[in-house]
Coordinates of C-alpha atoms and ligand atoms in Angstrom, one line a residue:
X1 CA 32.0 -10.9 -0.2
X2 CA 29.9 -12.4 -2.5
X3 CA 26.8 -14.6 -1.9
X4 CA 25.4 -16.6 -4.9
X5 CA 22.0 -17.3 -5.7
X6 CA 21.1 -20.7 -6.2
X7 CA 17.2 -21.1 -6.1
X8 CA 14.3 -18.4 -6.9
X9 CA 10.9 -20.2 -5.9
X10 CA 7.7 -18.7 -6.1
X11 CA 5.0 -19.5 -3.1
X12 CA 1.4 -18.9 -3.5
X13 CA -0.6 -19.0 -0.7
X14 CA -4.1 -18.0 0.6
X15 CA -4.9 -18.3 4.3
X16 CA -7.2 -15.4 4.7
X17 CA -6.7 -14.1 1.2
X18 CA -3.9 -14.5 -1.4
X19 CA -0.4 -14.3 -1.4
X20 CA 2.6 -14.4 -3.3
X21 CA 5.6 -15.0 -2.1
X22 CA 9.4 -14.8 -3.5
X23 CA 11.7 -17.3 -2.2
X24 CA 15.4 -16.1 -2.9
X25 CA 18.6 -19.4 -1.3
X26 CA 22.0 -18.4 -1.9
X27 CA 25.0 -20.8 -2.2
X28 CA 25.5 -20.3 1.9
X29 CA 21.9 -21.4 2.4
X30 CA 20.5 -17.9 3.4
X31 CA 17.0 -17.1 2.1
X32 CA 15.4 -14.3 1.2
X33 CA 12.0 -13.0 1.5
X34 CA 10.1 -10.9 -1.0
X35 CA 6.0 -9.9 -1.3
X36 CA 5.0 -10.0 -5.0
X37 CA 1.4 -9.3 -3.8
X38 CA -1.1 -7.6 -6.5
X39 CA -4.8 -7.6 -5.8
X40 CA -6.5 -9.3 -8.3
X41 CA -3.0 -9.9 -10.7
X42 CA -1.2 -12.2 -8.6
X43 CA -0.9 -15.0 -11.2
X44 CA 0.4 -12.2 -13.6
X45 CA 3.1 -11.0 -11.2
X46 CA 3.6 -14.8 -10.2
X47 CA 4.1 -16.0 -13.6
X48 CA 6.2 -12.7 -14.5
X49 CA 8.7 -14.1 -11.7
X50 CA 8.6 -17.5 -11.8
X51 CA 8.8 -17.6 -16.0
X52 CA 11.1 -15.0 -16.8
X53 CA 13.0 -13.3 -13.6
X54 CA 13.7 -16.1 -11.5
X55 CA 15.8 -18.3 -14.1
X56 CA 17.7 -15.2 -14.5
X57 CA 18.6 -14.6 -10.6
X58 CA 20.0 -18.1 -10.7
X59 CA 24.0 -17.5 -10.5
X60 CA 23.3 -13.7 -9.7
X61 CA 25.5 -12.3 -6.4
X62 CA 22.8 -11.4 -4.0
X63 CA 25.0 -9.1 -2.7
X64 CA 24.3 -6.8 -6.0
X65 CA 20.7 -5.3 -4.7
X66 CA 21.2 -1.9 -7.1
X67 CA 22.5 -3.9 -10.1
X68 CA 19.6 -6.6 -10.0
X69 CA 17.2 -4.1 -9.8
X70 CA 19.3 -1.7 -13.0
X71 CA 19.3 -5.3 -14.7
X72 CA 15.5 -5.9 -14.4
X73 CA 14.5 -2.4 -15.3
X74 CA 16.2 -1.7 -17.7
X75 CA 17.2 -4.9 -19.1
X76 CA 14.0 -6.6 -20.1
X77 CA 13.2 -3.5 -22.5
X78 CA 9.7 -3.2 -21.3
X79 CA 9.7 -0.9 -18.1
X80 CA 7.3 0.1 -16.0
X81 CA 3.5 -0.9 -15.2
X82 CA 2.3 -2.6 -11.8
X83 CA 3.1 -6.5 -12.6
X84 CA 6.6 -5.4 -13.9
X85 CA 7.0 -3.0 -11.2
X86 CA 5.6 -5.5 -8.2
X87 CA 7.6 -8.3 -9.4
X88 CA 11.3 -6.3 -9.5
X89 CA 9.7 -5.4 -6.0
X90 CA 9.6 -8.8 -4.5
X91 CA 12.9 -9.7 -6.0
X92 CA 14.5 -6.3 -4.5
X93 CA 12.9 -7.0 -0.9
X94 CA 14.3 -10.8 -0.9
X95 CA 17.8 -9.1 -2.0
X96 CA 17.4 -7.0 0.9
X97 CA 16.6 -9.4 3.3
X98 CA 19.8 -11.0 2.5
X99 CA 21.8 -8.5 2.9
X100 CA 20.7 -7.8 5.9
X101 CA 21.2 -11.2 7.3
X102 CA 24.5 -11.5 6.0
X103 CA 25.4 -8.6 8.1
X104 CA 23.6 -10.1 10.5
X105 CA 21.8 -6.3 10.8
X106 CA 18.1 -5.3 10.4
X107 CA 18.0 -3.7 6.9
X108 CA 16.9 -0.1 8.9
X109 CA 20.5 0.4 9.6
X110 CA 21.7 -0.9 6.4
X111 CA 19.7 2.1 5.2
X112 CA 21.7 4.7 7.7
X113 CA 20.1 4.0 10.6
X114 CA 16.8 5.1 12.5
X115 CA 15.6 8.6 12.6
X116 CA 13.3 7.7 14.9
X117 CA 12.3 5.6 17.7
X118 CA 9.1 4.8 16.3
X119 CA 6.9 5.0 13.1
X120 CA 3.0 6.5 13.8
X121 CA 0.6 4.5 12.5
X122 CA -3.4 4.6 10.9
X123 CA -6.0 1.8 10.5
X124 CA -9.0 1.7 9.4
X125 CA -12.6 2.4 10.5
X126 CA -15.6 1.6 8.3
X127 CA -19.6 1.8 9.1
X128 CA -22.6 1.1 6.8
X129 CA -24.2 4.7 8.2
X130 CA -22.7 7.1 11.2
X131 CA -23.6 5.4 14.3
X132 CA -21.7 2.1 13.2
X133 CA -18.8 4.4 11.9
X134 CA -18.6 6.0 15.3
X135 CA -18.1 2.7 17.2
X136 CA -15.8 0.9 14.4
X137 CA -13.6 4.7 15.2
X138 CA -13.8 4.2 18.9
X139 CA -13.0 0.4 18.4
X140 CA -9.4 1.8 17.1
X141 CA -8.8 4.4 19.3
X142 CA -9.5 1.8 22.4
X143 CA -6.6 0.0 20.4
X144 CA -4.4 3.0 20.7
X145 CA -4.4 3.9 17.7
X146 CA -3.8 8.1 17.4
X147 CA -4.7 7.9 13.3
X148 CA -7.5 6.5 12.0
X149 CA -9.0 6.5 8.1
X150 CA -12.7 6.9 8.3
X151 CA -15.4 5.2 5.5
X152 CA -19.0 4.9 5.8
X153 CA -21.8 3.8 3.4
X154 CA -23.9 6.2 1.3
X155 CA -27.1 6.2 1.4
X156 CA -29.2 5.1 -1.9
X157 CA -25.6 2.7 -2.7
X158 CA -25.6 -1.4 -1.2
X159 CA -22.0 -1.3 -1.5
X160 CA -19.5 1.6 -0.9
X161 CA -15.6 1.1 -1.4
X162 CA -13.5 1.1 2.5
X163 CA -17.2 -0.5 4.1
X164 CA -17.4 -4.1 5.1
X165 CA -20.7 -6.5 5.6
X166 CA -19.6 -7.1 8.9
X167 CA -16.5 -9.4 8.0
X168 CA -14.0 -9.1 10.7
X169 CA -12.0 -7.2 8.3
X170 CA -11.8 -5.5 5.0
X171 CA -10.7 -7.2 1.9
X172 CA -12.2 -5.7 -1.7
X173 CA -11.5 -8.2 -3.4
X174 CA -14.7 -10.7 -3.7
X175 CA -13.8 -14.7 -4.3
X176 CA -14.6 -16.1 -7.8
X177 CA -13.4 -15.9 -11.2
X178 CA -15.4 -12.2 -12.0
X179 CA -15.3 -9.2 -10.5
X180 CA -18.2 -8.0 -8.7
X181 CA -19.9 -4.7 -10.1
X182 CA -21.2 -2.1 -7.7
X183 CA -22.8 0.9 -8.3
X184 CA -21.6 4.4 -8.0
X185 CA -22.7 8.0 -7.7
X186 CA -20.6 10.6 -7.0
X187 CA -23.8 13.2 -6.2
X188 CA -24.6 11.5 -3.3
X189 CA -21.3 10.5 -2.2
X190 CA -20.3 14.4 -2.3
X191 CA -23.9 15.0 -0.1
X192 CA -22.8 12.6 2.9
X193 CA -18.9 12.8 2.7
X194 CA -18.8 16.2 4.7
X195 CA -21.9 15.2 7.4
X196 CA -20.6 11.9 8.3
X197 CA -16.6 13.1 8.6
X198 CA -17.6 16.4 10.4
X199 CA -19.7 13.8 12.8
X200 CA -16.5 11.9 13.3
X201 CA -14.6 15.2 14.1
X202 CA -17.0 16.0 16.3
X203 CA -16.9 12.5 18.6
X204 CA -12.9 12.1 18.5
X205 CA -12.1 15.7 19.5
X206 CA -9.7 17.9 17.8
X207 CA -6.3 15.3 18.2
X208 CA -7.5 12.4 16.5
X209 CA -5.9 12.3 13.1
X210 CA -8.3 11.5 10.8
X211 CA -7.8 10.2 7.2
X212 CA -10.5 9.9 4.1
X213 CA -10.0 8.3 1.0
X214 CA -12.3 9.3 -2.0
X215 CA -10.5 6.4 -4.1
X216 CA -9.9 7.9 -7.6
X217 CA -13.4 9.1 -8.1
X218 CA -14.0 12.5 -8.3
X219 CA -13.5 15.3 -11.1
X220 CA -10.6 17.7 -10.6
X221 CA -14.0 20.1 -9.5
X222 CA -15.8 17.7 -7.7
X223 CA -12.2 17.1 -5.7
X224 CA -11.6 21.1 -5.1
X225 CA -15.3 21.1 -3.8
X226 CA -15.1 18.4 -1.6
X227 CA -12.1 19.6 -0.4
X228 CA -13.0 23.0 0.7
X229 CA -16.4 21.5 2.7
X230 CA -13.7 19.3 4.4
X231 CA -11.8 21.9 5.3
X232 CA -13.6 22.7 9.2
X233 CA -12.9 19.1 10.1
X234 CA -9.3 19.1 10.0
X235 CA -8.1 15.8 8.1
X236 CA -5.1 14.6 7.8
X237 CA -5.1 13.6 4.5
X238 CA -7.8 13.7 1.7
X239 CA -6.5 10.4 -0.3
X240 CA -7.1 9.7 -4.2
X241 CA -9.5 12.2 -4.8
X242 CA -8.7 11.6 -8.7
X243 CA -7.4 9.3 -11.0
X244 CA -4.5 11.1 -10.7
X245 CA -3.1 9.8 -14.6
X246 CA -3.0 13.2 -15.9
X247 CA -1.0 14.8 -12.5
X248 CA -1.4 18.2 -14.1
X249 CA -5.3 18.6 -12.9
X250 CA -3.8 18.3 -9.6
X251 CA -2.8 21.5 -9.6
X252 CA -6.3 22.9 -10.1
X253 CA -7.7 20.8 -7.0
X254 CA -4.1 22.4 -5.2
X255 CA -5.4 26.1 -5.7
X256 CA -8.8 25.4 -4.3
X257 CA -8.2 24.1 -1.3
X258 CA -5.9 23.6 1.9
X259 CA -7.0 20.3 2.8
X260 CA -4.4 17.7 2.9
X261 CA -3.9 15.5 -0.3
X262 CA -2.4 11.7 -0.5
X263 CA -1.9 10.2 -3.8
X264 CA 0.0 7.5 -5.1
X265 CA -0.9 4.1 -3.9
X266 CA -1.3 2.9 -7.5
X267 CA 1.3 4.2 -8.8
X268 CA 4.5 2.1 -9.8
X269 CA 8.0 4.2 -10.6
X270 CA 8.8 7.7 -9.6
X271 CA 7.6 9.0 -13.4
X272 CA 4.1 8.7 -12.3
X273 CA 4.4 10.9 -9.4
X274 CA 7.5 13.3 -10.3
X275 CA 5.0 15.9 -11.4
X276 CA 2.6 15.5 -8.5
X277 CA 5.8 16.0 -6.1
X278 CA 7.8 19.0 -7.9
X279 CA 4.6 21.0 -8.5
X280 CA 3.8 20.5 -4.5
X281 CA 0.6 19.3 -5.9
X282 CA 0.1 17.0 -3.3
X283 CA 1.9 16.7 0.9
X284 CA 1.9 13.0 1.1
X285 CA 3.4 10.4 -1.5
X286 CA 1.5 6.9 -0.9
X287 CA 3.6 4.2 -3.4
X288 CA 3.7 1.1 -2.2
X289 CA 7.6 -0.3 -1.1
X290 CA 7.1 -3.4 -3.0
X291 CA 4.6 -2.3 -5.5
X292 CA 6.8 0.8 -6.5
X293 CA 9.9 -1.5 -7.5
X294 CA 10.7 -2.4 -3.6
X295 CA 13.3 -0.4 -1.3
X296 CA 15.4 0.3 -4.0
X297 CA 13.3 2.2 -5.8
X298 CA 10.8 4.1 -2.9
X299 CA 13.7 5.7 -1.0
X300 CA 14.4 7.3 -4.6
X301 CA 10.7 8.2 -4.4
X302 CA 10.5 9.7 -0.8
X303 CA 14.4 11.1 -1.3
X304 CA 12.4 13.6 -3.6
X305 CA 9.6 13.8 -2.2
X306 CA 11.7 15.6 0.5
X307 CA 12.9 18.0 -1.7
X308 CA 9.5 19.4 -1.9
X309 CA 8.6 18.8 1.9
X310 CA 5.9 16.1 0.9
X311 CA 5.6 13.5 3.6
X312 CA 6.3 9.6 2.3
X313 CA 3.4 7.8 3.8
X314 CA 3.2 4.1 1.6
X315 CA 0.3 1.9 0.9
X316 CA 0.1 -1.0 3.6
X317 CA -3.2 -3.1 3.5
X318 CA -3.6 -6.2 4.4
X319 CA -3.7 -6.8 0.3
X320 CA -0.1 -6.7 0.5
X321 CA 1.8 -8.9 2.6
X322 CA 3.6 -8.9 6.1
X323 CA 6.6 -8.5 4.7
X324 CA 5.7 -5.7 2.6
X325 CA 4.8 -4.5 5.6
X326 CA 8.0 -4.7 7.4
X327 CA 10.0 -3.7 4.5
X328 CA 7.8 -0.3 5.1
X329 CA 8.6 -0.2 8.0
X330 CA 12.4 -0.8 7.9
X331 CA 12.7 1.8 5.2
X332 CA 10.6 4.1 7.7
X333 CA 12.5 3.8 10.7
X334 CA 15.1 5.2 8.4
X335 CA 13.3 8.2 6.3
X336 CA 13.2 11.2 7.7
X337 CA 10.1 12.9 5.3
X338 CA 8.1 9.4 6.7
X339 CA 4.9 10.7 7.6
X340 CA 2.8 7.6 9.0
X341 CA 2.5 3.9 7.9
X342 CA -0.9 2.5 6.8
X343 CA -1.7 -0.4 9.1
X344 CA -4.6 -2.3 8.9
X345 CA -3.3 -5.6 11.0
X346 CA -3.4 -9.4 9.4
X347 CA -6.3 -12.5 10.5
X348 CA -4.3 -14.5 12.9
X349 CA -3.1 -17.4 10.5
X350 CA -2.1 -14.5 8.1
X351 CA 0.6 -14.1 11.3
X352 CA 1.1 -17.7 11.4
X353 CA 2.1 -18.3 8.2
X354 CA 3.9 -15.0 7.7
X355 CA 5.6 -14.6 11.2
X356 CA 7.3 -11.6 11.9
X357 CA 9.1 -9.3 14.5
X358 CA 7.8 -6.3 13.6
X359 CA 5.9 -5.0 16.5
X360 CA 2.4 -2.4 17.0
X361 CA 1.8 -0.7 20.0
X362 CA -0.2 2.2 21.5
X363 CA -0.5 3.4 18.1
X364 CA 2.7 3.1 16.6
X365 CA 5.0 0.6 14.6
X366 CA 8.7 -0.9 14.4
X367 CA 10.0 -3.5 12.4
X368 CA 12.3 -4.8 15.4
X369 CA 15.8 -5.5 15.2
X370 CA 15.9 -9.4 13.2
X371 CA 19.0 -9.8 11.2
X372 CA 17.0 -8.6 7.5
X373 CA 13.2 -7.3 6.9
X374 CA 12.8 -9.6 10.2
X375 CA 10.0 -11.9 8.2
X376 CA 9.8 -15.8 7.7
X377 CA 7.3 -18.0 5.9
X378 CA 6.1 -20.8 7.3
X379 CA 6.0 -23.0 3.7
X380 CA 4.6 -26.2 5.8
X381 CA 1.4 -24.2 7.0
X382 CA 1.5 -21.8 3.6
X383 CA 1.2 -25.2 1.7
X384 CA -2.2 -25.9 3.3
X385 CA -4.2 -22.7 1.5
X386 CA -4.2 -23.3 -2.0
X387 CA -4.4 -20.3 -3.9
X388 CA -8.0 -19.1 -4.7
X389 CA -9.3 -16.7 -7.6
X390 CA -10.8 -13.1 -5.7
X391 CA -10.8 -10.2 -8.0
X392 CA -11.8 -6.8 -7.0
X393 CA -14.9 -5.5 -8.0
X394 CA -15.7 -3.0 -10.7
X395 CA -18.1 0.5 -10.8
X396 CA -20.4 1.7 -12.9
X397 CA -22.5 4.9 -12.6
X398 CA -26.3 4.3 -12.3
X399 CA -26.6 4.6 -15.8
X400 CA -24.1 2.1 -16.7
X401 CA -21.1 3.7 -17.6
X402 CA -18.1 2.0 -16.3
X403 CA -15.9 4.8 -13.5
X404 CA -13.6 4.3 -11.4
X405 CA -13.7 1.4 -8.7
Ligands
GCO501 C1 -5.9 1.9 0.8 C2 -6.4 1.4 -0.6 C3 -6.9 0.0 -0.5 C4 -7.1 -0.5 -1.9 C5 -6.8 -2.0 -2.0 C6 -7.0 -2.6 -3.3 O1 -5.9 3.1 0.9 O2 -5.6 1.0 1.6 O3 -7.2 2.3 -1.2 O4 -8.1 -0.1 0.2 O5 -8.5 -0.3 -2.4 O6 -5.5 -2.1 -1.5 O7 -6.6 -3.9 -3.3
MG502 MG1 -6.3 4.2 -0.8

């Protein structure tokens, strides 16, 4: 049964922060939802869709998820790279949210059913020093939460990646039309890291799961060292502890060290992580399900990921959008090397204009049982925010050279 597309409209919108949004109509009036989200990019990745693959859905069967996405990888010649990679993405989770509702089932069991009843989840906790940590931590864990990523300040920095000035919640990227620059220094980073997340450890007891992400800025060295301290508190995961480009200087950090690596949240197709997952460099696999070429393209990612018993465990801030989100969380319920689903929650008229049947509670997520990724925008209310230029901010050591943000 075929079902063809007839309109391909891209929505910006920016209630607490910026969207974009992929609007996919078929010939029997049944829309599609994708999340074409980049921080910082999303004119790119809007402009990518709405100029070059959106007159080219027009007259396409939605029906053909795998073909689209074979026709928009390898069709337009050049392949790969975040914009490409988020905009296939959003046209992949719109496809998906069609089929689903043309089976009138959520996409979970279009993708052979749950493997579980529910999917654990982690937020995050953030304080300028300890103290303020330790209540942002209990905070969660009054929410339920069982999982929860831990970031405080540094002393001798004003602004430290993960750490809020008391917004209600964390978003990196700063309004304007430049980036912010902050200033780094991995010396003292590497002095506090260990004090401040053995403290933690210490206050939640030994169940907590408890996450840390060093955010591409360490030396494979620097990584193996920070590793072993962290060692005694038990983590969870250790996230981006390098740049991760060259994959093979994982394997250095690997013999060093038994804490529990996460990479991959930047990363776009499964060629920038194969090596990371055959070489069991790393146990969990973080690529985003839209910014890693959507569900078509992840579940090859985590499929060999479990070859290798690394965990899939995607990127889900709130820089990405609710339905991102649920398409996470439809392809979790389904997965069975899913490890845990980032969660940080949405500002209430992020829910509005984005509502959804996904569901938290007492510390875990499902994406419910709506016909597709169970998602619907609300264009009226999307139309009032306008979007509005935010970049996130750049980092230069204390002597000027530009590093990792
Ligand atoms: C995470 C990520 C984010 C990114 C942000 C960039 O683990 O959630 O590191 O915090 O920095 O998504 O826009
Ligand atoms: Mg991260």
């Amino acid at each position: 049964m075929s079902s063809m597309i007839v309109a391909a409209e891209v929505i910006l919108t920016s209630p607490s922060r910026n969207f974009v949004t992929l609007k996919v109509t078929t010939d029997d009036g049944v829309v599609g939802w994708g999340d074409a989200t980049l921080n910082g990019r999303e004119l790119a990745v809007a402009s990518y869709l709405k100029d070059h693959l959106a007159p080219l859905l027009i007259g396409r069967d939605a029906q053909r998820v795998e073909d689209t996405w074979q026709y928009f990888y390898r069709g337009v010649y050049w392949r790969r790279g975040p914009v490409t990679m988020a905009a296939i993405g959003a046209v992949d989770l719109a496809l998906w949210d069609i089929k689903g509702k043309l089976a009138g089932q959520p996409v979970y069991q279009l993708l052979g059913g749950a493997v579980r009843m529910r999917i654990l989840a982690y937020t995050h906790a953030s304080g300028w020093d300890t103290p303020e940590l330790l209540d942002s931590v209990d905070e969660k864990l009054d929410r339920g939460f069982l999982a929860v990523r831990a970031q405080s300040g540094v002393p001798g920095l004003d602004t430290v990646y993960g750490v809020h000035h008391g917004e209600v919640s964390y978003e990196p990227a700063g309004r304007g039309k430049r980036p912010v620059e902050e200033t780094w220094d991995t010396a003292a980073y590497l002095r506090h890291a260990p004090t401040m997340l053995a403290a933690v450890r210490e206050h939640v007891g030994p169940e907590i799961a408890l996450l840390h992400d060093a955010h591409h800025r360490l030396t494979p060295n620097q990584a193996a060292r920070l590793g072993k301290a962290l060692e005694p508190v038990d983590l969870f995961w250790l996230e981006d502890v390098t740049p991760a480009e060259n994959q093979e200087v994982l394997r250095r950090v690997r013999e060093q060290t038994t804490t529990p690596l996460a990479i991959g949240e930047v990363f776009n197709t499964i060629w920038d992580c194969k090596d990371l997952i055959t070489g069991q460099y790393i146990d969990y696999i973080r690529t985003c399900v839209m910014h890693a070429g959507g569900i078509s393209h992840a579940r090859r990612i985590f499929d060999l990921a479990a070859l290798y018993q690394v965990g899939a465990a995607p990127h889900g801030p709130s820089d990405v959008s609710p339905i991102t989100l649920a398409a996470s969380l439809h392809l979790g319920l389904a997965t069975p090397n899913f490890a845990i689903q980032e969660f940080m929650g949405y500002e209430p008229i992020d829910d509005e204009v984005f509502r959804h049947d996904y569901t938290y509670k007492s510390g875990y997520l499902h994406p419910g049982d709506a016909p597709g990724l169970g998602v619907e925008l609300d264009e009226k209310l999307a139309a009032r925010y306008p979007y509005n230029p935010a970049y996130l901010p750049v980092a230069r050591k204390r002597d000027g050279t530009m590093t990792d943000w």
